[in-house]
PDB file of C-alpha atoms in Angstrom:
ATOM      1  CA  MET A   1      -6.064 -26.898 -32.138  1.00  0.00           C
ATOM      2  CA  LYS A   2      -4.380 -25.013 -34.913  1.00  0.00           C
ATOM      3  CA  GLN A   3      -2.948 -21.943 -34.963  1.00  0.00           C
ATOM      4  CA  MET A   4      -4.632 -20.733 -37.821  1.00  0.00           C
ATOM      5  CA  ASP A   5      -7.972 -22.093 -36.563  1.00  0.00           C
ATOM      6  CA  ILE A   6      -7.455 -20.063 -33.238  1.00  0.00           C
ATOM      7  CA  GLN A   7      -6.658 -16.952 -35.196  1.00  0.00           C
ATOM      8  CA  GLN A   8      -9.721 -17.445 -37.574  1.00  0.00           C
ATOM      9  CA  LEU A   9     -12.060 -17.890 -34.108  1.00  0.00           C
ATOM     10  CA  LEU A  10     -10.402 -14.987 -32.519  1.00  0.00           C
ATOM     11  CA  GLU A  11     -10.981 -12.889 -35.036  1.00  0.00           C
ATOM     12  CA  LYS A  12     -14.535 -14.006 -35.462  1.00  0.00           C
ATOM     13  CA  TYR A  13     -15.040 -13.789 -31.828  1.00  0.00           C
ATOM     14  CA  TYR A  14     -13.638 -10.192 -31.655  1.00  0.00           C
ATOM     15  CA  ALA A  15     -16.217  -9.293 -34.400  1.00  0.00           C
ATOM     16  CA  GLY A  16     -18.752 -10.607 -32.375  1.00  0.00           C
ATOM     17  CA  GLU A  17     -19.890 -13.335 -34.853  1.00  0.00           C
ATOM     18  CA  THR A  18     -18.707 -16.687 -33.261  1.00  0.00           C
ATOM     19  CA  ALA A  19     -20.827 -19.651 -32.006  1.00  0.00           C
ATOM     20  CA  PRO A  20     -21.460 -20.219 -28.184  1.00  0.00           C
ATOM     21  CA  GLU A  21     -19.414 -23.579 -29.158  1.00  0.00           C
ATOM     22  CA  GLU A  22     -16.419 -21.950 -30.491  1.00  0.00           C
ATOM     23  CA  GLU A  23     -16.608 -19.591 -27.573  1.00  0.00           C
ATOM     24  CA  ARG A  24     -16.581 -22.645 -25.790  1.00  0.00           C
ATOM     25  CA  ARG A  25     -13.367 -24.261 -27.727  1.00  0.00           C
ATOM     26  CA  LEU A  26     -11.295 -20.925 -27.588  1.00  0.00           C
ATOM     27  CA  GLU A  27     -12.245 -21.178 -23.837  1.00  0.00           C
ATOM     28  CA  ASP A  28     -11.253 -24.768 -23.358  1.00  0.00           C
ATOM     29  CA  TYR A  29      -8.122 -23.510 -25.132  1.00  0.00           C
ATOM     30  CA  PHE A  30      -6.934 -20.626 -23.511  1.00  0.00           C
ATOM     31  CA  LEU A  31      -7.884 -22.053 -20.022  1.00  0.00           C
ATOM     32  CA  SER A  32      -5.799 -25.524 -20.644  1.00  0.00           C
ATOM     33  CA  ASP A  33      -2.209 -25.962 -18.372  1.00  0.00           C
ATOM     34  CA  GLY A  34      -0.499 -26.350 -22.161  1.00  0.00           C
ATOM     35  CA  SER A  35       1.663 -23.478 -22.955  1.00  0.00           C
ATOM     36  CA  THR A  36      -0.172 -20.512 -25.243  1.00  0.00           C
ATOM     37  CA  ASP A  37       2.204 -19.047 -27.942  1.00  0.00           C
ATOM     38  CA  GLU A  38       3.404 -15.702 -26.486  1.00  0.00           C
ATOM     39  CA  ARG A  39       1.520 -13.409 -29.167  1.00  0.00           C
ATOM     40  CA  ARG A  40      -1.788 -14.983 -27.503  1.00  0.00           C
ATOM     41  CA  GLU A  41      -0.497 -14.037 -24.154  1.00  0.00           C
ATOM     42  CA  LYS A  42      -3.356 -11.202 -24.014  1.00  0.00           C
ATOM     43  CA  ASP A  43      -6.090 -13.264 -25.306  1.00  0.00           C
ATOM     44  CA  ARG A  44      -5.459 -16.283 -22.523  1.00  0.00           C
ATOM     45  CA  LYS A  45      -5.193 -13.372 -19.926  1.00  0.00           C
ATOM     46  CA  LEU A  46      -8.747 -12.226 -21.429  1.00  0.00           C
ATOM     47  CA  PHE A  47     -10.480 -15.415 -21.552  1.00  0.00           C
ATOM     48  CA  ARG A  48      -8.895 -16.084 -17.797  1.00  0.00           C
ATOM     49  CA  ALA A  49     -10.636 -13.186 -16.515  1.00  0.00           C
ATOM     50  CA  LEU A  50     -14.214 -13.535 -18.503  1.00  0.00           C
ATOM     51  CA  HIS A  51     -13.710 -16.898 -17.188  1.00  0.00           C
ATOM     52  CA  GLU A  52     -13.547 -16.158 -13.490  1.00  0.00           C
ATOM     53  CA  ALA A  53     -16.247 -13.356 -13.817  1.00  0.00           C
ATOM     54  CA  SER A  54     -18.377 -15.603 -15.020  1.00  0.00           C
ATOM     55  CA  ARG A  55     -18.639 -17.782 -11.966  1.00  0.00           C
ATOM     56  CA  GLU A  56     -22.519 -18.552 -10.632  1.00  0.00           C
ATOM     57  CA  VAL A  57     -24.084 -16.802  -7.458  1.00  0.00           C
ATOM     58  CA  PRO A  58     -24.590 -19.498  -4.954  1.00  0.00           C
ATOM     59  CA  LYS A  59     -28.099 -20.506  -4.868  1.00  0.00           C
ATOM     60  CA  GLY A  60     -30.439 -18.885  -2.630  1.00  0.00           C
ATOM     61  CA  VAL A  61     -28.181 -15.578  -2.534  1.00  0.00           C
ATOM     62  CA  SER A  62     -30.836 -13.641  -4.750  1.00  0.00           C
ATOM     63  CA  ALA A  63     -34.132 -15.142  -2.951  1.00  0.00           C
ATOM     64  CA  ARG A  64     -32.068 -14.006   0.807  1.00  0.00           C
ATOM     65  CA  LEU A  65     -31.594 -10.646  -0.617  1.00  0.00           C
ATOM     66  CA  GLU A  66     -34.758  -9.829  -2.044  1.00  0.00           C
ATOM     67  CA  ALA A  67     -35.907 -11.344   1.495  1.00  0.00           C
ATOM     68  CA  THR A  68     -34.189  -8.601   3.140  1.00  0.00           C
ATOM     69  CA  LEU A  69     -34.687  -5.673   0.934  1.00  0.00           C
ATOM     70  CA  ARG A  70     -38.559  -6.678   1.345  1.00  0.00           C
ATOM     71  CA  ARG A  71     -38.451  -6.534   5.100  1.00  0.00           C
ATOM     72  CA  LEU A  72     -36.227  -3.108   5.351  1.00  0.00           C
ATOM     73  CA  GLU A  73     -39.232  -1.805   2.826  1.00  0.00           C
ATOM     74  CA  GLU A  74     -41.661  -2.910   4.883  1.00  0.00           C
ATOM     75  CA  SER A  75     -40.623  -2.089   8.117  1.00  0.00           C
ATOM     76  CA  GLY A  76     -40.937   1.841   7.208  1.00  0.00           C
ATOM     77  CA  GLN A  77     -36.861   2.697   7.858  1.00  0.00           C
ATOM     78  CA  PRO A  78     -35.335   5.078   5.505  1.00  0.00           C
ATOM     79  CA  PHE A  79     -32.350   3.874   4.172  1.00  0.00           C
ATOM     80  CA  ARG A  80     -29.754   5.377   5.506  1.00  0.00           C
ATOM     81  CA  THR A  81     -27.633   6.368   2.483  1.00  0.00           C
ATOM     82  CA  HIS A  82     -28.263  10.338   2.829  1.00  0.00           C
ATOM     83  CA  THR A  83     -26.109  10.096   6.314  1.00  0.00           C
ATOM     84  CA  LEU A  84     -23.361   8.402   4.270  1.00  0.00           C
ATOM     85  CA  TRP A  85     -23.164  10.698   1.588  1.00  0.00           C
ATOM     86  CA  ARG A  86     -23.242  13.776   4.125  1.00  0.00           C
ATOM     87  CA  TRP A  87     -20.370  12.276   5.947  1.00  0.00           C
ATOM     88  CA  ALA A  88     -18.569  11.473   2.884  1.00  0.00           C
ATOM     89  CA  GLY A  89     -19.319  14.959   1.304  1.00  0.00           C
ATOM     90  CA  SER A  90     -17.613  16.557   4.264  1.00  0.00           C
ATOM     91  CA  ALA A  91     -14.368  14.183   4.234  1.00  0.00           C
ATOM     92  CA  ALA A  92     -13.983  15.288   0.681  1.00  0.00           C
ATOM     93  CA  ALA A  93     -14.435  19.252   1.661  1.00  0.00           C
ATOM     94  CA  VAL A  94     -12.089  18.532   4.809  1.00  0.00           C
ATOM     95  CA  ALA A  95      -9.316  16.760   2.373  1.00  0.00           C
ATOM     96  CA  ILE A  96      -9.703  19.230  -0.352  1.00  0.00           C
ATOM     97  CA  LEU A  97      -9.480  21.898   2.238  1.00  0.00           C
ATOM     98  CA  CYS A  98      -6.395  20.525   3.469  1.00  0.00           C
ATOM     99  CA  ALA A  99      -4.602  19.712   0.544  1.00  0.00           C
ATOM    100  CA  GLY A 100      -5.376  23.641  -0.559  1.00  0.00           C
ATOM    101  CA  ILE A 101      -3.692  24.798   2.288  1.00  0.00           C
ATOM    102  CA  PHE A 102      -0.889  22.517   2.159  1.00  0.00           C
ATOM    103  CA  PHE A 103      -0.253  23.405  -1.691  1.00  0.00           C
ATOM    104  CA  ALA A 104      -0.694  27.179  -1.143  1.00  0.00           C
ATOM    105  CA  THR A 105       1.773  27.191   2.111  1.00  0.00           C
ATOM    106  CA  ARG A 106       4.748  25.735  -0.405  1.00  0.00           C
ATOM    107  CA  SER A 107       7.619  27.254  -0.535  1.00  0.00           C
ATOM    108  CA  ASP A 108       9.062  25.320  -3.490  1.00  0.00           C
ATOM    109  CA  MET A 109       5.944  25.835  -5.076  1.00  0.00           C
ATOM    110  CA  ARG A 110       6.367  29.583  -5.875  1.00  0.00           C
ATOM    111  CA  GLN A 111       8.939  29.414  -8.803  1.00  0.00           C
ATOM    112  CA  PRO A 112       8.391  31.944 -11.707  1.00  0.00           C
ATOM    113  CA  ALA A 113       6.100  30.164 -14.126  1.00  0.00           C
ATOM    114  CA  VAL A 114       8.710  30.949 -16.806  1.00  0.00           C
ATOM    115  CA  ALA A 115      12.384  30.699 -15.973  1.00  0.00           C
ATOM    116  CA  ASP A 116      15.384  31.457 -18.347  1.00  0.00           C
ATOM    117  CA  THR A 117      17.317  28.493 -19.401  1.00  0.00           C
ATOM    118  CA  TYR A 118      20.373  30.072 -20.827  1.00  0.00           C
ATOM    119  CA  ASP A 119      22.105  33.386 -19.422  1.00  0.00           C
ATOM    120  CA  ASN A 120      23.718  34.816 -22.755  1.00  0.00           C
ATOM    121  CA  PRO A 121      20.722  35.452 -25.319  1.00  0.00           C
ATOM    122  CA  GLU A 122      23.260  34.964 -28.130  1.00  0.00           C
ATOM    123  CA  GLU A 123      23.597  31.417 -26.937  1.00  0.00           C
ATOM    124  CA  ALA A 124      19.953  30.733 -26.923  1.00  0.00           C
ATOM    125  CA  ALA A 125      19.138  32.053 -30.255  1.00  0.00           C
ATOM    126  CA  LEU A 126      21.828  30.127 -31.984  1.00  0.00           C
ATOM    127  CA  MET A 127      19.727  27.156 -30.154  1.00  0.00           C
ATOM    128  CA  ALA A 128      16.630  28.024 -31.255  1.00  0.00           C
ATOM    129  CA  GLU A 129      17.989  28.330 -34.791  1.00  0.00           C
ATOM    130  CA  LYS A 130      19.685  24.865 -34.356  1.00  0.00           C
ATOM    131  CA  THR A 131      16.526  23.116 -33.303  1.00  0.00           C
ATOM    132  CA  LEU A 132      14.331  25.189 -35.820  1.00  0.00           C
ATOM    133  CA  ARG A 133      16.602  23.683 -38.659  1.00  0.00           C
ATOM    134  CA  TYR A 134      16.751  20.131 -37.063  1.00  0.00           C
ATOM    135  CA  VAL A 135      12.767  20.430 -37.353  1.00  0.00           C
ATOM    136  CA  SER A 136      12.587  21.788 -40.540  1.00  0.00           C
ATOM    137  CA  ASP A 137      14.962  18.913 -41.999  1.00  0.00           C
ATOM    138  CA  LYS A 138      12.703  16.098 -40.787  1.00  0.00           C
ATOM    139  CA  LEU A 139       9.471  17.554 -41.753  1.00  0.00           C
ATOM    140  CA  ASN A 140      10.677  18.485 -44.936  1.00  0.00           C
ATOM    141  CA  LYS A 141      11.926  14.228 -45.057  1.00  0.00           C
ATOM    142  CA  GLY A 142       8.650  13.508 -44.533  1.00  0.00           C
ATOM    143  CA  LEU A 143       7.411  15.917 -46.934  1.00  0.00           C
ATOM    144  CA  GLU A 144       9.499  14.256 -49.818  1.00  0.00           C
ATOM    145  CA  GLN A 145       8.046  11.150 -49.174  1.00  0.00           C
ATOM    146  CA  THR A 146       4.769  12.145 -49.499  1.00  0.00           C
ATOM    147  CA  TYR A 147       5.778  13.877 -52.771  1.00  0.00           C
ATOM    148  CA  VAL A 148       6.755  10.297 -53.902  1.00  0.00           C
ATOM    149  CA  VAL A 149       3.527   8.537 -52.610  1.00  0.00           C
ATOM    150  CA  GLU A 150       1.616  11.074 -54.457  1.00  0.00           C
ATOM    151  CA  HIS A 151       3.819  11.117 -58.067  1.00  0.00           C
ATOM    152  CA  GLU A 152       2.844   6.891 -57.815  1.00  0.00           C
ATOM    153  CA  MET A 153      -0.327   7.384 -56.974  1.00  0.00           C
ATOM    154  CA  GLY A 154      -0.811   9.695 -59.757  1.00  0.00           C
ATOM    155  CA  LYS A 155       0.761   6.842 -62.349  1.00  0.00           C
ATOM    156  CA  MET A 156      -1.608   3.991 -61.051  1.00  0.00           C
ATOM    157  CA  ASN A 157      -4.752   6.176 -61.496  1.00  0.00           C
ATOM    158  CA  GLU A 158      -3.417   7.013 -64.876  1.00  0.00           C
ATOM    159  CA  VAL A 159      -3.263   3.408 -65.246  1.00  0.00           C
ATOM    160  CA  ILE A 160      -6.430   2.885 -63.825  1.00  0.00           C
ATOM    161  CA  GLU A 161      -8.294   5.664 -65.942  1.00  0.00           C
ATOM    162  CA  LYS A 162      -6.670   3.809 -69.073  1.00  0.00           C
ATOM    163  CA  THR A 163      -7.699   0.472 -68.373  1.00  0.00           C
ATOM    164  CA  PHE A 164     -11.072   1.820 -67.393  1.00  0.00           C
ATOM    165  CA  LYS A 165     -11.604   3.685 -70.633  1.00  0.00           C
ATOM    166  CA  THR A 166     -10.470   0.721 -73.073  1.00  0.00           C
ATOM    167  CA  ASN A 167     -12.554  -1.872 -70.989  1.00  0.00           C
ATOM    168  CA  ASN A 168     -15.358   0.505 -72.025  1.00  0.00           C
TER     169      ASN A 168
END
């Protein structure tokens, strides 16, 4: 299958516009042992995962499950999910309590929220000024580019307006 065909089918597939036959062609392509293009590696992984997930449930499993559920329902025994949830909730509460105690008693966690990185205030002021100058330079470069684009867009709008005026 040609790479152009694959690309077009993938675009249709991701847009949700493929027919079942086209999806089978894509699946056959990506599941074949032939090496796929490195650009298509993510697509190949997706189709392999979908193929593995689409395996059928063995016959009779559904009927056995329904029969077991009916039998439990008819026996009148309550499901034991409430007990399970109580145990799980208790275990989670104990785990949170232990984690809280652990982190509260750690001495290395008791550091001040804000610590000075410079001992000399003049040095800190110079570094702050240098950093602000750097940010300002980068911002100005970005703004210059937007001004150029804005100017070019203005020229294009003038040409478009002239074209419409002459056509009408």
